[in-house]
Coordinates of N, CA, C and O in Angstrom, one line a residue:
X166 N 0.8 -1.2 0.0 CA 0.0 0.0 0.0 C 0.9 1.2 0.0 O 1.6 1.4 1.0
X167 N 1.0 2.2 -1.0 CA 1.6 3.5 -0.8 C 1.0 4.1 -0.1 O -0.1 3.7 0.1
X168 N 1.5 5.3 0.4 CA 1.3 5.9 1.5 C -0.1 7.2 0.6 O -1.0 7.8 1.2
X169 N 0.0 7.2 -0.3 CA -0.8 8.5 -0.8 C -2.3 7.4 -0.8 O -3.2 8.2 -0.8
X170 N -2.8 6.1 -0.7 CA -3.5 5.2 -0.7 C -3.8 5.3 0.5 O -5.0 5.7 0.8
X171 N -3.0 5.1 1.5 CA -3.3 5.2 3.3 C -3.6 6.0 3.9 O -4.3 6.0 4.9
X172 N -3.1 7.3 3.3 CA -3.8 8.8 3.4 C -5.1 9.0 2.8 O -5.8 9.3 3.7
X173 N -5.6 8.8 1.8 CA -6.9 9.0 1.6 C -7.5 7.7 2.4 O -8.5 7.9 3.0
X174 N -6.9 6.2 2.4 CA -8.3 5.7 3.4 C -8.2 6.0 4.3 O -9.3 6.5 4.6
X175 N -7.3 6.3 5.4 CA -7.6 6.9 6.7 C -8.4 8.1 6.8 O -9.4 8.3 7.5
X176 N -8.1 8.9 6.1 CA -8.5 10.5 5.8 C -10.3 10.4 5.5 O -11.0 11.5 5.8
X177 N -11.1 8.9 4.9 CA -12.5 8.5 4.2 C -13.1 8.3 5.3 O -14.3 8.8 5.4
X178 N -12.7 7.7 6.4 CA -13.3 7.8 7.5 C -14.1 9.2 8.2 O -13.7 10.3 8.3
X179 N -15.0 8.6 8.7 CA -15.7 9.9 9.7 C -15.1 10.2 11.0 O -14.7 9.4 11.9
X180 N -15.1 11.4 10.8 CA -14.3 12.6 11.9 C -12.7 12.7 12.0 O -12.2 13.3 12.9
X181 N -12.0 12.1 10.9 CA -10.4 12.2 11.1 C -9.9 12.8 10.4 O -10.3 13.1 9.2
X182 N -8.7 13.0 11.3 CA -8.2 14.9 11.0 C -6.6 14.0 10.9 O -6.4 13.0 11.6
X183 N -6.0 14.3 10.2 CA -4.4 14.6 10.1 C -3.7 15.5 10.4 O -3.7 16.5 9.7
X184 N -2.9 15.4 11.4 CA -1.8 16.7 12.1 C -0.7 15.9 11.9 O -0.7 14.8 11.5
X185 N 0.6 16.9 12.3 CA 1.9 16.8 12.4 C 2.5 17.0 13.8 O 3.5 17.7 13.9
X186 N 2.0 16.6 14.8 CA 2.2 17.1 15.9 C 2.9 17.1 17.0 O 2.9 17.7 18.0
X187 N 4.1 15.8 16.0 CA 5.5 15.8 16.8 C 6.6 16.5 16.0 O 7.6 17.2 16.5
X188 N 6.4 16.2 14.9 CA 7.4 16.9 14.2 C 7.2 17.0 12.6 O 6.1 16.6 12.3
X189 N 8.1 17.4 11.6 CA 7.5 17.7 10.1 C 7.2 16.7 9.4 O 6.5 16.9 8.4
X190 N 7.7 15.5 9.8 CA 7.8 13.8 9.2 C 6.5 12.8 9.8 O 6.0 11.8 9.3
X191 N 6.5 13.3 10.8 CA 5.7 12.3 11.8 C 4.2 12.6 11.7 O 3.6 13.2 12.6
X192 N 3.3 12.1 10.3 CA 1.7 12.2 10.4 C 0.8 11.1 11.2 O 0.7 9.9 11.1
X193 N 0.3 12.0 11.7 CA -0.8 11.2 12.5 C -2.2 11.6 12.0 O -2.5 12.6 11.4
X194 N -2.9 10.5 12.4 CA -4.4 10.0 11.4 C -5.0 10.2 13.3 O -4.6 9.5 14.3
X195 N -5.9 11.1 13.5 CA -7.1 11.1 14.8 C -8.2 10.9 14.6 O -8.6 11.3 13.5
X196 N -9.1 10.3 15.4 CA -10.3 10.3 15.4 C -11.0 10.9 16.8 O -11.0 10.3 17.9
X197 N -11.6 12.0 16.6 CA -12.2 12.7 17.8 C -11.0 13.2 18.8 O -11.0 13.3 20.0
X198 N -10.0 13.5 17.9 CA -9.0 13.7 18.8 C -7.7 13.1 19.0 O -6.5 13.6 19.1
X199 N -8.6 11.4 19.0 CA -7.2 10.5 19.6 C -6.9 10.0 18.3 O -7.5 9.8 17.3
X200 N -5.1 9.8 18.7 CA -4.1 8.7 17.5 C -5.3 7.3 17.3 O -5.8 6.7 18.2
X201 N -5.4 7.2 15.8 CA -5.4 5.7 15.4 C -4.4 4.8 14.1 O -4.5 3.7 13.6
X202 N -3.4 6.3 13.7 CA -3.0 5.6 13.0 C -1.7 6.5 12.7 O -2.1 7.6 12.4
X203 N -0.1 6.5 12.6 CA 0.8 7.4 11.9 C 1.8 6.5 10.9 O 1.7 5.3 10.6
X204 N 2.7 7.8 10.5 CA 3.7 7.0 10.0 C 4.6 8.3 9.7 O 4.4 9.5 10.0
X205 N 5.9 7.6 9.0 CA 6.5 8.6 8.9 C 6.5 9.0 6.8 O 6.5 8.2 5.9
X206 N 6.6 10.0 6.8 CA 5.9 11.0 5.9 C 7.6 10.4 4.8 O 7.3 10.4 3.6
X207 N 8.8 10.2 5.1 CA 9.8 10.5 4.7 C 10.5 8.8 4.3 O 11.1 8.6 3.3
X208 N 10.1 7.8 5.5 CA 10.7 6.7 5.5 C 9.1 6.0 5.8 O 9.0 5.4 6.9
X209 N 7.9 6.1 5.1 CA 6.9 5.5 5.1 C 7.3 3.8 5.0 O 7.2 2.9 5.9
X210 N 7.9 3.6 3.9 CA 8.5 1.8 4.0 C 8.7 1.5 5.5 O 8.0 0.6 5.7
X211 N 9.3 1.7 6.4 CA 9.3 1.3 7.5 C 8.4 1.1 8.6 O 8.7 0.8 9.7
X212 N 7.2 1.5 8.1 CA 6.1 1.2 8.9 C 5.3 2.0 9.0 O 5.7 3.2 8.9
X213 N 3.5 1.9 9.3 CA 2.8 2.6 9.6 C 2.1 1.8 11.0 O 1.8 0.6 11.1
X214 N 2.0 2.7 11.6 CA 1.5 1.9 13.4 C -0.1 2.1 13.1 O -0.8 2.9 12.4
X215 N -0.4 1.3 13.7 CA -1.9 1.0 14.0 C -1.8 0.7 15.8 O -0.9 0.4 16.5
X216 N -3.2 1.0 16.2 CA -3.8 0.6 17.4 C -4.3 -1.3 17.3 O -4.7 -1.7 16.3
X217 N -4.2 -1.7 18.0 CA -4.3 -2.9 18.1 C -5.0 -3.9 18.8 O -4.1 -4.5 19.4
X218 N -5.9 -4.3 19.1 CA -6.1 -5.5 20.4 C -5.1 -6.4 20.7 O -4.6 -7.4 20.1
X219 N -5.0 -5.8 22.3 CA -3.8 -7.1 22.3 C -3.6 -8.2 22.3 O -2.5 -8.6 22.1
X220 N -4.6 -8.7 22.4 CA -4.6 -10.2 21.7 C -4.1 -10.5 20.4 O -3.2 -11.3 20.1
X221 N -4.8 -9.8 19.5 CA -4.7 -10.0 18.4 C -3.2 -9.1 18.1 O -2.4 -9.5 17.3
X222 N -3.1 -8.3 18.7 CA -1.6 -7.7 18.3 C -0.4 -8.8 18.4 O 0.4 -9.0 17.4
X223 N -0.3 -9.6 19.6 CA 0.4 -10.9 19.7 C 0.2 -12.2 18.4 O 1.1 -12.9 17.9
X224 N -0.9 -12.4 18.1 CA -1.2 -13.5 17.0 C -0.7 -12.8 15.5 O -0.3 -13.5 14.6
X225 N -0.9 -11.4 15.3 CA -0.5 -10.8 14.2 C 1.0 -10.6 14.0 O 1.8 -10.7 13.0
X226 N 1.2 -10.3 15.3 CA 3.2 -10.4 15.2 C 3.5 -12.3 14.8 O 4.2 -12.6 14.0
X227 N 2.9 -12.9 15.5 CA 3.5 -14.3 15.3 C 3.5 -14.7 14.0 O 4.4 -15.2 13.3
X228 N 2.1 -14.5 13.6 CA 1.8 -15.0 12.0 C 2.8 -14.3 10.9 O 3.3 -14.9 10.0
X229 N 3.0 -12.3 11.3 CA 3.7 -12.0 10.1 C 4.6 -11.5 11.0 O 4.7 -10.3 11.2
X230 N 5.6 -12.6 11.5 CA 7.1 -12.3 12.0 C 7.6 -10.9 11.6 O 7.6 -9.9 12.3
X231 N 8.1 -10.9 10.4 CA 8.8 -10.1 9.4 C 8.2 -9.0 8.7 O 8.8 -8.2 7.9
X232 N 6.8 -9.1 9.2 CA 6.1 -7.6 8.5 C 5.7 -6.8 9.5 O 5.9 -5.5 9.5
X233 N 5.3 -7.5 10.4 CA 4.7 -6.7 12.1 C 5.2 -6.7 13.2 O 5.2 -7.8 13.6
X234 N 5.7 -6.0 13.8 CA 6.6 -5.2 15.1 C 5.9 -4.5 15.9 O 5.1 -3.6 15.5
X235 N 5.9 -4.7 17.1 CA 5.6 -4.6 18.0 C 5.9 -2.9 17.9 O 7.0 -2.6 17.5
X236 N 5.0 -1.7 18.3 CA 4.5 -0.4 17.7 C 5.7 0.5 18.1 O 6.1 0.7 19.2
X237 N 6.3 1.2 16.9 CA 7.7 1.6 17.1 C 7.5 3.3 18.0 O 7.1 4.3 17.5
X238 N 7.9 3.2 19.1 CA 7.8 4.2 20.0 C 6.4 4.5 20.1 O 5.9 5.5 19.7
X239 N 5.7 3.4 20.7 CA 4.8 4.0 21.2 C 4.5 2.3 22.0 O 5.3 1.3 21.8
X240 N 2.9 2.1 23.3 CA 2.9 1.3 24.1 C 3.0 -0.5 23.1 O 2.4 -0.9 22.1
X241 N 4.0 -1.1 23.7 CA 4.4 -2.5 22.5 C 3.0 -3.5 22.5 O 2.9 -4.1 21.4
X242 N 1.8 -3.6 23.6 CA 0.8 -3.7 24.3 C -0.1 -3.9 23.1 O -0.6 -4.9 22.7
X243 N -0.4 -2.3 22.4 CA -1.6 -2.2 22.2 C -1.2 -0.9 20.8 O -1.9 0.1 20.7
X244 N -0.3 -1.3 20.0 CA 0.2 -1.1 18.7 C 1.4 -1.7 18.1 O 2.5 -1.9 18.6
X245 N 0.9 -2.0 16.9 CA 1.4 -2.6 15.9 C 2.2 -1.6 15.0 O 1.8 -0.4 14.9
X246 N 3.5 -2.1 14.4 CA 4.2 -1.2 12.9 C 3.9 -2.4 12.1 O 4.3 -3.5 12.2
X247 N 3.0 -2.0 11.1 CA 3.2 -2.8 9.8 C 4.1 -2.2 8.8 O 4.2 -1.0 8.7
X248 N 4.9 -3.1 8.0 CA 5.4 -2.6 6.7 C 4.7 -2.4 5.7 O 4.4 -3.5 5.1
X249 N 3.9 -1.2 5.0 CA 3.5 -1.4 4.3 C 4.0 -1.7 2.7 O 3.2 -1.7 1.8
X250 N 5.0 -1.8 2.5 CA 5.4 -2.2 0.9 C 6.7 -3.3 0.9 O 7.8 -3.4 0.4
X251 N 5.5 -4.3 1.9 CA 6.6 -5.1 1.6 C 5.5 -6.6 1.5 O 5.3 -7.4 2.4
X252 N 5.0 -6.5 0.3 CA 3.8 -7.3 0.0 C 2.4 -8.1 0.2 O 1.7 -8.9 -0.3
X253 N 2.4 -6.9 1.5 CA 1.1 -7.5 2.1 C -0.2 -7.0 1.3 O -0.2 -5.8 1.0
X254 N -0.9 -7.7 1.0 CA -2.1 -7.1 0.0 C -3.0 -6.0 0.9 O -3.4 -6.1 2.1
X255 N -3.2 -5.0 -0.1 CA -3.8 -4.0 1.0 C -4.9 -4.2 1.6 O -5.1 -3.8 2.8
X256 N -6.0 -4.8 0.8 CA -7.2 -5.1 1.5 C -6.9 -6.0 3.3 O -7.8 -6.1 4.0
X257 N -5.5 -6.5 3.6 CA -5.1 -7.2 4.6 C -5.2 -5.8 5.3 O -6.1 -5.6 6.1
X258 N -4.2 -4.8 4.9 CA -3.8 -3.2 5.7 C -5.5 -2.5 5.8 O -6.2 -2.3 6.7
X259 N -5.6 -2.4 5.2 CA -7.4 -1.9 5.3 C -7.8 -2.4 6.2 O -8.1 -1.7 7.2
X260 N -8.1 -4.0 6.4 CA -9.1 -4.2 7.6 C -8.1 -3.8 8.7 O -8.7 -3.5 9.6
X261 N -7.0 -3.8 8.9 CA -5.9 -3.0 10.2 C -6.2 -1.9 10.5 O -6.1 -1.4 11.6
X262 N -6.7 -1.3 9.4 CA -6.8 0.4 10.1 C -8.5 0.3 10.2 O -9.1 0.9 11.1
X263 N -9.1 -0.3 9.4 CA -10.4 -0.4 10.2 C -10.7 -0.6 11.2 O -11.5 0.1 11.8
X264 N -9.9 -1.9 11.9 CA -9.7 -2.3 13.1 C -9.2 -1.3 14.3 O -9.6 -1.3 15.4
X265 N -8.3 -0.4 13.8 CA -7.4 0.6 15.2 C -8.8 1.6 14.5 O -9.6 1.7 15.4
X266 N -9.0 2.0 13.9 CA -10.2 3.2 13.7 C -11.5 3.0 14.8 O -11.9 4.0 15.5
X267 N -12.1 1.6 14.9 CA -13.1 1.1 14.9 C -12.8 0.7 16.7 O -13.8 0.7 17.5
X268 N -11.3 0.4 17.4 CA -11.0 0.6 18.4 C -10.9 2.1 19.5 O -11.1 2.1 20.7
X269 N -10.6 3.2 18.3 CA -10.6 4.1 18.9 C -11.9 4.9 19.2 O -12.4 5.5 20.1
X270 N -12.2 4.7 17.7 CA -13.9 5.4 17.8 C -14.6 4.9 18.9 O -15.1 5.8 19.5
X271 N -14.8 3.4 19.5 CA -16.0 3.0 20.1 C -15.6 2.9 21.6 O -16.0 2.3 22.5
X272 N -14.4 4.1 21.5 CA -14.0 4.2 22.9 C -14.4 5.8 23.3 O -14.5 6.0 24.5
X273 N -14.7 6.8 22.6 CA -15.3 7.9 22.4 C -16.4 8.1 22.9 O -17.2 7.2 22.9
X274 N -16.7 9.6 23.8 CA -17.9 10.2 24.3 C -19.0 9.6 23.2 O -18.8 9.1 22.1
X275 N -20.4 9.8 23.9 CA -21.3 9.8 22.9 C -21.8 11.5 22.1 O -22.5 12.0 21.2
X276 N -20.7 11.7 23.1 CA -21.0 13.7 22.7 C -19.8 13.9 21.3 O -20.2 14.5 20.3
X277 N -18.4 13.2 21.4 CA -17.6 13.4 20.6 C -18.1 12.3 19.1 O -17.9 12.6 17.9
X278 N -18.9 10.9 19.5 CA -19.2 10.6 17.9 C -20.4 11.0 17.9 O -21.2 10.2 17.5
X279 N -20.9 12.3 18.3 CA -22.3 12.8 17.9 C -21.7 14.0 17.0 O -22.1 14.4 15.9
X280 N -20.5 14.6 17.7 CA -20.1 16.1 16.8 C -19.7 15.1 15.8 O -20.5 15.2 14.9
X281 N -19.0 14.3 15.4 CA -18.3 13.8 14.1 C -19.2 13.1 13.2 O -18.8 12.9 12.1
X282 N -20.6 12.6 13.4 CA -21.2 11.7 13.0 C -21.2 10.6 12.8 O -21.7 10.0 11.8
X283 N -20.6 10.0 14.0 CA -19.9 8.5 14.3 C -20.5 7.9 15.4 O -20.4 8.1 16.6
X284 N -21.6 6.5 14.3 CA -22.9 5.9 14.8 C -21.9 4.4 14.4 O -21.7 3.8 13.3
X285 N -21.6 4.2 15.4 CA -21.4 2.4 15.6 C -22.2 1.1 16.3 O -21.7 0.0 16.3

């Protein structure tokens, strides 16, 4: 998945905003505020982090050893780095950010997915 691909699906979703808010390289994808998804803008090949269930963040590391890492500077717990161009088919990366999207949203006020229009 290129990154101009991950940018508009993250971006398709209801209520997320894109900042830069650590530094000029580092974009982050919010929903109602909170991280559910970054990467870096410069060295994108090396990973884009997602939010994760931890359960499932452990069985996803095991299955794709070599694609998925345990979430690069951020809690190892409860994010994932995937590689994105390193042949994972993207519809696999889609349901991942669906997944950390769909994690973060349904953890939101009912006041904050009422301003965004985010009915789960």
């Amino acid at each position: 998945m290129h990154i101009e691909d991950f940018r508009d699906y993250c971006l398709a979703k209801k209520g997320v905003t894109e900042e830069l808010p650590f530094d000029e390289d580092t974009l982050v994808f919010k929903v109602g505020g909170k991280m559910f998804a970054l990467c870096s803008i410069l060295e994108y090949r090396n990973g884009i982090t997602l939010k994760c269930n931890p359960e499932k963040a452990v069985v996803l590391r095991e299955h794709y050893p070599l694609l998925i890492k345990p979430g690069y500077h951020m809690n190892k717990v409860n994010w994932n780095t995937v590689l994105p161009e390193a042949g994972l088919p993207d519809d696999l990366i889609r349901s991942w950010i669906d997944d950390s999207y769909l994690l973060v949203a349904t953890g939101l006020t009912k006041a904050i997915k009422a301003q965004y229009g985010i009915f789960l």
